Amino acid sequence: MSGSIRVCSYLLLPLIYLLVNVEIVSLGGSFPVTVVTFLPLILLLFTARISLKKLMIALGIGLALTLFNYVFGQSLDTSKYVTSTMLFVYIVIIIGMTWSIRFKTISPRNYKKILRAFYLVTGIIVLLAGLEMAEIILTGGSRLIEKISGLLIYSNSYVLNFIKFGGKRTTALYFEPAFFALALISIWLCIKQFGIKTPKADAMILVGIILSGSFSGVMTFILFYLLEWGFQYLNKRALKKRLPLAIISLTVFIIGLMVAFPYISARIGDLGTEGSSSYYRIIGPLVMVGYSLTHIDGVVRFGSLYEYVASFGIFNGANVGKTIDNGLYLLIIYFSWFAVLLTGWYLVRVVKMARGAFGNNQNFRVQLWLFTPISLFFTGSIFSPEYAFLIVCPFILRKALKITDSL
């Protein structure tokens, strides 16, 4: 009986992927409430035990960063400080809970039920994206995206404008293409934690990412595929036993890469085009990042980001941008060298994992840990519960499946 209760609770995770951007209510007209706003309470459903020591360490780090930001950050808009700070604290709580909780174990006999739920959710999302793309190709617009946009925490208006000018990108049940791709990769990592080959799910995920038109999504999938191939085959024992399979899989990948090359080269070319989304996400904000690392007044206090970004006059399309669409840059602007040092420490740990992963089936662990820093390049909304859910969900499943590695 207890086993079935656990399965019912863990089946919430794939369901949440369908609702993660759906607004329940808006507080004060500016703070959207979704199902993942209640994520700390949802985590308690899966909790067997919690380490207060680990939780206090996480909260202590969060408090130290908050104090640093308050003391050294310049304030340009005090009215938004409390809301922005509370969002950061909330994310620290979610990450701290995920790290400190010992989750209830998922019984092996229930694996198929949870996997089927993820397959179903993936199918629904990708099918919806396919319908959106078909409508875009046939009519030059998408009433489907427009209708879904009314249910979400943020408007899809900029995507709809992009489509009117000949663009072809879909968002499915999400507020932007990059977040759509990020959700698909998060689902893919959840499925991979079960340690089985899932070619149909892999294909659906790839199709969905292509439909999203997210360059970050495409490049991340390519990287993760290469890692999976390398960890499986780049050792003497595996090459001797599975050389034909290694060659076939690599050949299929190279063919796919050649097909996608025009798109990849075009998006790389956009990096040098001022006003393009790629330029605005990666190149344009570098001047702000450099200023934050070299000037004592380069740190921005929580809540003052819009005014600070606008003061640099970087164009996002035809308008001056007021947001940072790159999570790593955002952390540097808020925390300066602390963000750089913490990111460097984290990446060193991932590299050490990767060095020992060839041939011993540790690839999914490396991909999972690498997902967090890579995800920072998808969006600037890294202090939102919606983003936090996509990051912690694969970790929750890994711990619940009792895979033996330290998280």
GROMACS .gro file of C-alpha atoms in nm:
model
  407
    1MET     CA    1   0.000   0.000   0.000
    2SER     CA    2   0.281   0.241   0.090
    3GLY     CA    3   0.445   0.172  -0.247
    4SER     CA    4   0.133   0.285  -0.436
    5ILE     CA    5   0.114   0.602  -0.228
    6ARG     CA    6   0.470   0.687  -0.324
    7VAL     CA    7   0.399   0.630  -0.689
    8CYS     CA    8   0.096   0.859  -0.674
    9SER     CA    9   0.305   1.136  -0.520
   10TYR     CA   10   0.591   1.104  -0.769
   11LEU     CA   11   0.346   1.106  -1.059
   12LEU     CA   12   0.296   1.473  -0.974
   13LEU     CA   13   0.638   1.551  -1.121
   14PRO     CA   14   0.559   1.478  -1.490
   15LEU     CA   15   0.219   1.643  -1.450
   16ILE     CA   16   0.380   1.964  -1.320
   17TYR     CA   17   0.575   1.996  -1.647
   18LEU     CA   18   0.242   2.058  -1.820
   19LEU     CA   19   0.140   2.328  -1.570
   20VAL     CA   20   0.471   2.492  -1.478
   21ASN     CA   21   0.398   2.815  -1.672
   22VAL     CA   22   0.019   2.819  -1.625
   23GLU     CA   23  -0.091   3.107  -1.403
   24ILE     CA   24  -0.331   3.029  -1.119
   25VAL     CA   25  -0.363   3.386  -0.994
   26SER     CA   26  -0.159   3.707  -1.001
   27LEU     CA   27  -0.084   3.878  -0.671
   28GLY     CA   28  -0.082   4.254  -0.697
   29GLY     CA   29  -0.093   4.225  -1.073
   30SER     CA   30   0.280   4.158  -1.092
   31PHE     CA   31   0.355   3.834  -0.903
   32PRO     CA   32   0.217   3.528  -1.088
   33VAL     CA   33   0.130   3.222  -0.882
   34THR     CA   34   0.172   2.879  -1.044
   35VAL     CA   35   0.169   2.525  -0.911
   36VAL     CA   36   0.546   2.542  -0.852
   37THR     CA   37   0.503   2.844  -0.626
   38PHE     CA   38   0.413   2.573  -0.373
   39LEU     CA   39   0.719   2.361  -0.454
   40PRO     CA   40   0.859   2.354  -0.096
   41LEU     CA   41   0.528   2.203   0.019
   42ILE     CA   42   0.528   1.958  -0.273
   43LEU     CA   43   0.878   1.844  -0.178
   44LEU     CA   44   0.749   1.750   0.167
   45LEU     CA   45   0.525   1.489  -0.001
   46PHE     CA   46   0.839   1.301  -0.107
   47THR     CA   47   1.040   1.352   0.212
   48ALA     CA   48   1.161   1.060   0.422
   49ARG     CA   49   1.411   1.262   0.625
   50ILE     CA   50   1.575   1.603   0.607
   51SER     CA   51   1.926   1.701   0.713
   52LEU     CA   52   1.893   2.025   0.908
   53LYS     CA   53   2.271   2.070   0.891
   54LYS     CA   54   2.270   2.075   0.509
   55LEU     CA   55   1.964   2.298   0.503
   56MET     CA   56   2.127   2.548   0.741
   57ILE     CA   57   2.444   2.552   0.526
   58ALA     CA   58   2.239   2.631   0.215
   59LEU     CA   59   2.041   2.902   0.393
   60GLY     CA   60   2.362   3.045   0.538
   61ILE     CA   61   2.519   3.077   0.192
   62GLY     CA   62   2.201   3.241   0.065
   63LEU     CA   63   2.198   3.485   0.356
   64ALA     CA   64   2.565   3.576   0.300
   65LEU     CA   65   2.502   3.648  -0.069
   66THR     CA   66   2.193   3.853   0.016
   67LEU     CA   67   2.390   4.066   0.264
   68PHE     CA   68   2.672   4.114   0.013
   69ASN     CA   69   2.426   4.230  -0.250
   70TYR     CA   70   2.260   4.472  -0.007
   71VAL     CA   71   2.584   4.622   0.123
   72PHE     CA   72   2.770   4.659  -0.207
   73GLY     CA   73   2.489   4.683  -0.463
   74GLN     CA   74   2.374   5.015  -0.599
   75SER     CA   75   2.001   5.077  -0.564
   76LEU     CA   76   1.811   5.233  -0.854
   77ASP     CA   77   1.457   5.125  -0.760
   78THR     CA   78   1.381   5.057  -0.392
   79SER     CA   79   1.015   4.968  -0.461
   80LYS     CA   80   1.107   4.630  -0.612
   81TYR     CA   81   1.381   4.531  -0.366
   82VAL     CA   82   1.169   4.327  -0.125
   83THR     CA   83   0.994   4.125  -0.399
   84SER     CA   84   1.319   4.051  -0.582
   85THR     CA   85   1.498   3.955  -0.259
   86MET     CA   86   1.218   3.723  -0.151
   87LEU     CA   87   1.235   3.544  -0.488
   88PHE     CA   88   1.608   3.484  -0.438
   89VAL     CA   89   1.553   3.357  -0.084
   90TYR     CA   90   1.274   3.132  -0.209
   91ILE     CA   91   1.502   2.974  -0.469
   92VAL     CA   92   1.769   2.918  -0.203
   93ILE     CA   93   1.507   2.736   0.008
   94ILE     CA   94   1.405   2.513  -0.286
   95ILE     CA   95   1.764   2.423  -0.375
   96GLY     CA   96   1.855   2.376  -0.007
   97MET     CA   97   1.561   2.143   0.049
   98THR     CA   98   1.644   1.935  -0.258
   99TRP     CA   99   2.003   1.898  -0.137
  100SER     CA  100   1.918   1.820   0.226
  101ILE     CA  101   1.616   1.590   0.184
  102ARG     CA  102   1.641   1.212   0.176
  103PHE     CA  103   1.356   1.129  -0.057
  104LYS     CA  104   1.124   0.830  -0.032
  105THR     CA  105   1.248   0.543  -0.245
  106ILE     CA  106   1.071   0.461  -0.571
  107SER     CA  107   1.013   0.088  -0.599
  108PRO     CA  108   1.151  -0.072  -0.921
  109ARG     CA  109   0.809  -0.217  -0.997
  110ASN     CA  110   0.675   0.137  -1.029
  111TYR     CA  111   0.938   0.262  -1.274
  112LYS     CA  112   0.720   0.192  -1.579
  113LYS     CA  113   0.427   0.393  -1.446
  114ILE     CA  114   0.638   0.701  -1.390
  115LEU     CA  115   0.820   0.659  -1.723
  116ARG     CA  116   0.489   0.625  -1.907
  117ALA     CA  117   0.372   0.948  -1.745
  118PHE     CA  118   0.685   1.127  -1.870
  119TYR     CA  119   0.639   0.978  -2.219
  120LEU     CA  120   0.276   1.094  -2.223
  121VAL     CA  121   0.367   1.445  -2.109
  122THR     CA  122   0.645   1.465  -2.369
  123GLY     CA  123   0.407   1.349  -2.642
  124ILE     CA  124   0.145   1.610  -2.546
  125ILE     CA  125   0.400   1.892  -2.543
  126VAL     CA  126   0.566   1.798  -2.871
  127LEU     CA  127   0.231   1.734  -3.044
  128LEU     CA  128   0.110   2.077  -2.936
  129ALA     CA  129   0.432   2.234  -3.069
  130GLY     CA  130   0.382   2.046  -3.396
  131LEU     CA  131   0.029   2.183  -3.431
  132GLU     CA  132   0.159   2.534  -3.363
  133MET     CA  133   0.427   2.497  -3.629
  134ALA     CA  134   0.177   2.358  -3.881
  135GLU     CA  135  -0.049   2.659  -3.822
  136ILE     CA  136   0.247   2.897  -3.859
  137ILE     CA  137   0.350   2.739  -4.192
  138LEU     CA  138  -0.006   2.731  -4.329
  139THR     CA  139  -0.136   3.069  -4.210
  140GLY     CA  140   0.169   3.278  -4.119
  141GLY     CA  141   0.044   3.311  -3.760
  142SER     CA  142  -0.072   3.105  -3.465
  143ARG     CA  143  -0.403   3.156  -3.289
  144LEU     CA  144  -0.314   2.849  -3.083
  145ILE     CA  145  -0.009   3.020  -2.933
  146GLU     CA  146  -0.217   3.333  -2.880
  147LYS     CA  147  -0.488   3.144  -2.689
  148ILE     CA  148  -0.236   2.955  -2.475
  149SER     CA  149  -0.055   3.282  -2.403
  150GLY     CA  150  -0.360   3.406  -2.212
  151LEU     CA  151  -0.319   3.121  -1.964
  152LEU     CA  152   0.050   3.174  -1.893
  153ILE     CA  153   0.247   3.378  -1.641
  154TYR     CA  154   0.396   3.595  -1.916
  155SER     CA  155   0.268   3.697  -2.258
  156ASN     CA  156   0.395   3.536  -2.577
  157SER     CA  157   0.346   3.863  -2.766
  158TYR     CA  158   0.708   3.897  -2.874
  159VAL     CA  159   0.701   3.545  -3.020
  160LEU     CA  160   0.379   3.627  -3.206
  161ASN     CA  161   0.542   3.942  -3.346
  162PHE     CA  162   0.844   3.736  -3.448
  163ILE     CA  163   0.614   3.495  -3.633
  164LYS     CA  164   0.437   3.783  -3.813
  165PHE     CA  165   0.771   3.883  -3.965
  166GLY     CA  166   0.833   3.535  -4.103
  167GLY     CA  167   0.986   3.362  -3.802
  168LYS     CA  168   0.906   3.001  -3.720
  169ARG     CA  169   0.932   2.918  -3.350
  170THR     CA  170   0.693   2.742  -3.113
  171THR     CA  171   0.638   2.760  -2.738
  172ALA     CA  172   0.389   2.476  -2.665
  173LEU     CA  173   0.273   2.535  -2.305
  174TYR     CA  174   0.556   2.772  -2.214
  175PHE     CA  175   0.606   3.147  -2.225
  176GLU     CA  176   0.913   3.149  -2.453
  177PRO     CA  177   1.095   2.910  -2.690
  178ALA     CA  178   1.411   2.889  -2.477
  179PHE     CA  179   1.212   2.792  -2.167
  180PHE     CA  180   1.026   2.535  -2.379
  181ALA     CA  181   1.357   2.378  -2.485
  182LEU     CA  182   1.485   2.390  -2.127
  183ALA     CA  183   1.176   2.204  -2.006
  184LEU     CA  184   1.227   1.933  -2.270
  185ILE     CA  185   1.591   1.881  -2.171
  186SER     CA  186   1.488   1.864  -1.806
  187ILE     CA  187   1.231   1.595  -1.891
  188TRP     CA  188   1.495   1.410  -2.093
  189LEU     CA  189   1.728   1.407  -1.793
  190CYS     CA  190   1.446   1.281  -1.569
  191ILE     CA  191   1.390   0.990  -1.807
  192LYS     CA  192   1.763   0.918  -1.829
  193GLN     CA  193   1.789   0.872  -1.452
  194PHE     CA  194   1.605   0.541  -1.490
  195GLY     CA  195   1.911   0.403  -1.671
  196ILE     CA  196   1.740   0.255  -1.976
  197LYS     CA  197   1.765   0.326  -2.348
  198THR     CA  198   1.470   0.533  -2.471
  199PRO     CA  199   1.522   0.606  -2.843
  200LYS     CA  200   1.159   0.708  -2.901
  201ALA     CA  201   1.168   0.956  -2.615
  202ASP     CA  202   1.506   1.086  -2.737
  203ALA     CA  203   1.358   1.142  -3.083
  204MET     CA  204   1.051   1.322  -2.944
  205ILE     CA  205   1.267   1.548  -2.729
  206LEU     CA  206   1.490   1.635  -3.025
  207VAL     CA  207   1.189   1.713  -3.247
  208GLY     CA  208   1.046   1.938  -2.976
  209ILE     CA  209   1.372   2.127  -2.936
  210ILE     CA  210   1.395   2.180  -3.312
  211LEU     CA  211   1.034   2.307  -3.318
  212SER     CA  212   1.118   2.553  -3.041
  213GLY     CA  213   1.392   2.705  -3.256
  214SER     CA  214   1.607   2.747  -2.945
  215PHE     CA  215   1.974   2.764  -3.038
  216SER     CA  216   2.070   2.698  -2.675
  217GLY     CA  217   1.848   2.390  -2.675
  218VAL     CA  218   1.993   2.249  -2.996
  219MET     CA  219   2.354   2.301  -2.885
  220THR     CA  220   2.286   2.152  -2.540
  221PHE     CA  221   2.130   1.840  -2.692
  222ILE     CA  222   2.428   1.803  -2.926
  223LEU     CA  223   2.668   1.835  -2.631
  224PHE     CA  224   2.479   1.583  -2.418
  225TYR     CA  225   2.457   1.335  -2.706
  226LEU     CA  226   2.833   1.361  -2.763
  227LEU     CA  227   2.893   1.306  -2.391
  228GLU     CA  228   2.669   1.000  -2.391
  229TRP     CA  229   2.846   0.858  -2.695
  230GLY     CA  230   3.190   0.931  -2.553
  231PHE     CA  231   3.125   0.781  -2.211
  232GLN     CA  232   2.981   0.466  -2.368
  233TYR     CA  233   3.240   0.398  -2.636
  234LEU     CA  234   3.567   0.583  -2.571
  235ASN     CA  235   3.745   0.305  -2.384
  236LYS     CA  236   3.929   0.001  -2.516
  237ARG     CA  237   3.688  -0.258  -2.380
  238ALA     CA  238   3.380  -0.092  -2.527
  239LEU     CA  239   3.542  -0.028  -2.865
  240LYS     CA  240   3.643  -0.393  -2.899
  241LYS     CA  241   3.293  -0.520  -2.818
  242ARG     CA  242   3.075  -0.250  -2.975
  243LEU     CA  243   3.282  -0.087  -3.248
  244PRO     CA  244   3.015  -0.131  -3.523
  245LEU     CA  245   2.745   0.021  -3.300
  246ALA     CA  246   2.978   0.308  -3.206
  247ILE     CA  247   3.046   0.383  -3.573
  248ILE     CA  248   2.677   0.363  -3.671
  249SER     CA  249   2.561   0.592  -3.390
  250LEU     CA  250   2.836   0.845  -3.460
  251THR     CA  251   2.755   0.838  -3.834
  252VAL     CA  252   2.386   0.907  -3.766
  253PHE     CA  253   2.486   1.196  -3.540
  254ILE     CA  254   2.720   1.347  -3.800
  255ILE     CA  255   2.450   1.325  -4.069
  256GLY     CA  256   2.207   1.502  -3.838
  257LEU     CA  257   2.469   1.766  -3.763
  258MET     CA  258   2.523   1.826  -4.135
  259VAL     CA  259   2.148   1.872  -4.188
  260ALA     CA  260   2.134   2.120  -3.901
  261PHE     CA  261   2.455   2.303  -4.001
  262PRO     CA  262   2.287   2.587  -4.196
  263TYR     CA  263   2.071   2.669  -3.893
  264ILE     CA  264   2.364   2.645  -3.651
  265SER     CA  265   2.589   2.863  -3.866
  266ALA     CA  266   2.314   3.123  -3.910
  267ARG     CA  267   2.255   3.145  -3.534
  268ILE     CA  268   2.628   3.172  -3.467
  269GLY     CA  269   2.637   3.454  -3.723
  270ASP     CA  270   2.363   3.632  -3.525
  271LEU     CA  271   2.609   3.672  -3.237
  272GLY     CA  272   2.763   3.962  -3.424
  273THR     CA  273   2.433   4.124  -3.524
  274GLU     CA  274   2.329   4.395  -3.281
  275GLY     CA  275   1.960   4.370  -3.198
  276SER     CA  276   1.938   3.992  -3.255
  277SER     CA  277   1.831   3.770  -2.966
  278SER     CA  278   2.167   3.588  -2.970
  279TYR     CA  279   2.359   3.916  -2.951
  280TYR     CA  280   2.136   4.046  -2.673
  281ARG     CA  281   2.167   3.722  -2.474
  282ILE     CA  282   2.544   3.666  -2.503
  283ILE     CA  283   2.746   3.953  -2.653
  284GLY     CA  284   2.565   4.275  -2.559
  285PRO     CA  285   2.561   4.228  -2.179
  286LEU     CA  286   2.939   4.163  -2.164
  287VAL     CA  287   2.997   4.534  -2.107
  288MET     CA  288   2.781   4.512  -1.792
  289VAL     CA  289   2.955   4.195  -1.677
  290GLY     CA  290   3.296   4.355  -1.722
  291TYR     CA  291   3.185   4.663  -1.530
  292SER     CA  292   3.055   4.450  -1.242
  293LEU     CA  293   3.389   4.272  -1.214
  294THR     CA  294   3.610   4.581  -1.236
  295HIS     CA  295   3.417   4.855  -1.053
  296ILE     CA  296   3.313   4.873  -0.690
  297ASP     CA  297   2.977   5.021  -0.793
  298GLY     CA  298   2.921   4.752  -1.058
  299VAL     CA  299   2.709   4.533  -0.832
  300VAL     CA  300   2.334   4.597  -0.863
  301ARG     CA  301   2.101   4.560  -0.568
  302PHE     CA  302   1.801   4.327  -0.605
  303GLY     CA  303   1.506   4.499  -0.773
  304SER     CA  304   1.711   4.755  -0.968
  305LEU     CA  305   1.802   4.543  -1.270
  306TYR     CA  306   1.565   4.701  -1.527
  307GLU     CA  307   1.693   5.053  -1.466
  308TYR     CA  308   2.056   4.938  -1.466
  309VAL     CA  309   2.028   4.741  -1.793
  310ALA     CA  310   1.838   5.022  -1.967
  311SER     CA  311   2.117   5.268  -1.879
  312PHE     CA  312   2.357   5.078  -2.110
  313GLY     CA  313   2.132   5.123  -2.416
  314ILE     CA  314   2.169   4.771  -2.558
  315PHE     CA  315   1.907   4.700  -2.824
  316ASN     CA  316   1.685   4.392  -2.811
  317GLY     CA  317   1.523   4.404  -3.152
  318ALA     CA  318   1.403   4.760  -3.217
  319ASN     CA  319   1.387   4.860  -2.849
  320VAL     CA  320   1.639   4.920  -2.575
  321GLY     CA  321   1.651   4.608  -2.357
  322LYS     CA  322   1.569   4.615  -1.988
  323THR     CA  323   1.633   4.253  -1.896
  324ILE     CA  324   1.924   4.012  -1.872
  325ASP     CA  325   1.839   3.694  -2.065
  326ASN     CA  326   2.149   3.513  -1.940
  327GLY     CA  327   2.147   3.367  -1.591
  328LEU     CA  328   2.525   3.358  -1.547
  329TYR     CA  329   2.557   3.726  -1.636
  330LEU     CA  330   2.274   3.802  -1.395
  331LEU     CA  331   2.456   3.629  -1.109
  332ILE     CA  332   2.773   3.824  -1.184
  333ILE     CA  333   2.584   4.155  -1.190
  334TYR     CA  334   2.430   4.071  -0.852
  335PHE     CA  335   2.728   3.903  -0.681
  336SER     CA  336   3.040   4.000  -0.881
  337TRP     CA  337   3.343   3.775  -0.824
  338PHE     CA  338   3.152   3.550  -0.582
  339ALA     CA  339   2.944   3.426  -0.877
  340VAL     CA  340   3.258   3.363  -1.084
  341LEU     CA  341   3.432   3.171  -0.804
  342LEU     CA  342   3.127   2.958  -0.721
  343THR     CA  343   3.072   2.877  -1.090
  344GLY     CA  344   3.440   2.789  -1.132
  345TRP     CA  345   3.433   2.559  -0.828
  346TYR     CA  346   3.121   2.387  -0.960
  347LEU     CA  347   3.268   2.333  -1.309
  348VAL     CA  348   3.591   2.190  -1.164
  349ARG     CA  349   3.378   1.935  -0.980
  350VAL     CA  350   3.196   1.843  -1.303
  351VAL     CA  351   3.526   1.803  -1.490
  352LYS     CA  352   3.650   1.563  -1.221
  353MET     CA  353   3.330   1.360  -1.262
  354ALA     CA  354   3.377   1.348  -1.638
  355ARG     CA  355   3.740   1.229  -1.615
  356GLY     CA  356   3.631   0.917  -1.429
  357ALA     CA  357   3.315   0.852  -1.629
  358PHE     CA  358   3.450   0.687  -1.945
  359GLY     CA  359   3.334   0.328  -1.968
  360ASN     CA  360   3.167   0.303  -1.627
  361ASN     CA  361   2.816   0.424  -1.713
  362GLN     CA  362   2.845   0.751  -1.519
  363ASN     CA  363   2.744   0.968  -1.813
  364PHE     CA  364   2.398   1.058  -1.687
  365ARG     CA  365   2.546   1.186  -1.363
  366VAL     CA  366   2.784   1.415  -1.553
  367GLN     CA  367   2.507   1.543  -1.779
  368LEU     CA  368   2.282   1.608  -1.482
  369TRP     CA  369   2.542   1.814  -1.299
  370LEU     CA  370   2.640   1.995  -1.618
  371PHE     CA  371   2.276   2.084  -1.685
  372THR     CA  372   2.269   2.345  -1.407
  373PRO     CA  373   2.543   2.580  -1.536
  374ILE     CA  374   2.436   2.531  -1.898
  375SER     CA  375   2.074   2.615  -1.811
  376LEU     CA  376   2.189   2.961  -1.701
  377PHE     CA  377   2.236   3.052  -2.068
  378PHE     CA  378   1.873   2.976  -2.155
  379THR     CA  379   1.700   3.244  -1.950
  380GLY     CA  380   1.747   3.532  -1.710
  381SER     CA  381   1.450   3.422  -1.498
  382ILE     CA  382   1.669   3.207  -1.275
  383PHE     CA  383   1.513   3.336  -0.952
  384SER     CA  384   1.169   3.207  -1.047
  385PRO     CA  385   1.015   2.890  -0.895
  386GLU     CA  386   0.938   2.778  -1.251
  387TYR     CA  387   1.307   2.770  -1.343
  388ALA     CA  388   1.399   2.611  -1.010
  389PHE     CA  389   1.159   2.322  -1.072
  390LEU     CA  390   1.318   2.237  -1.408
  391ILE     CA  391   1.660   2.224  -1.242
  392VAL     CA  392   1.578   2.026  -0.927
  393CYS     CA  393   1.331   1.773  -1.070
  394PRO     CA  394   1.594   1.541  -1.229
  395PHE     CA  395   1.795   1.557  -0.903
  396ILE     CA  396   1.485   1.461  -0.704
  397LEU     CA  397   1.433   1.152  -0.917
  398ARG     CA  398   1.801   1.056  -0.899
  399LYS     CA  399   1.790   1.068  -0.520
  400ALA     CA  400   1.453   0.888  -0.506
  401LEU     CA  401   1.588   0.611  -0.728
  402LYS     CA  402   1.873   0.577  -0.478
  403ILE     CA  403   2.146   0.605  -0.739
  404THR     CA  404   2.472   0.592  -0.546
  405ASP     CA  405   2.653   0.921  -0.587
  406SER     CA  406   2.677   1.228  -0.371
  407LEU     CA  407   2.442   1.514  -0.454
   0.00000   0.00000   0.00000
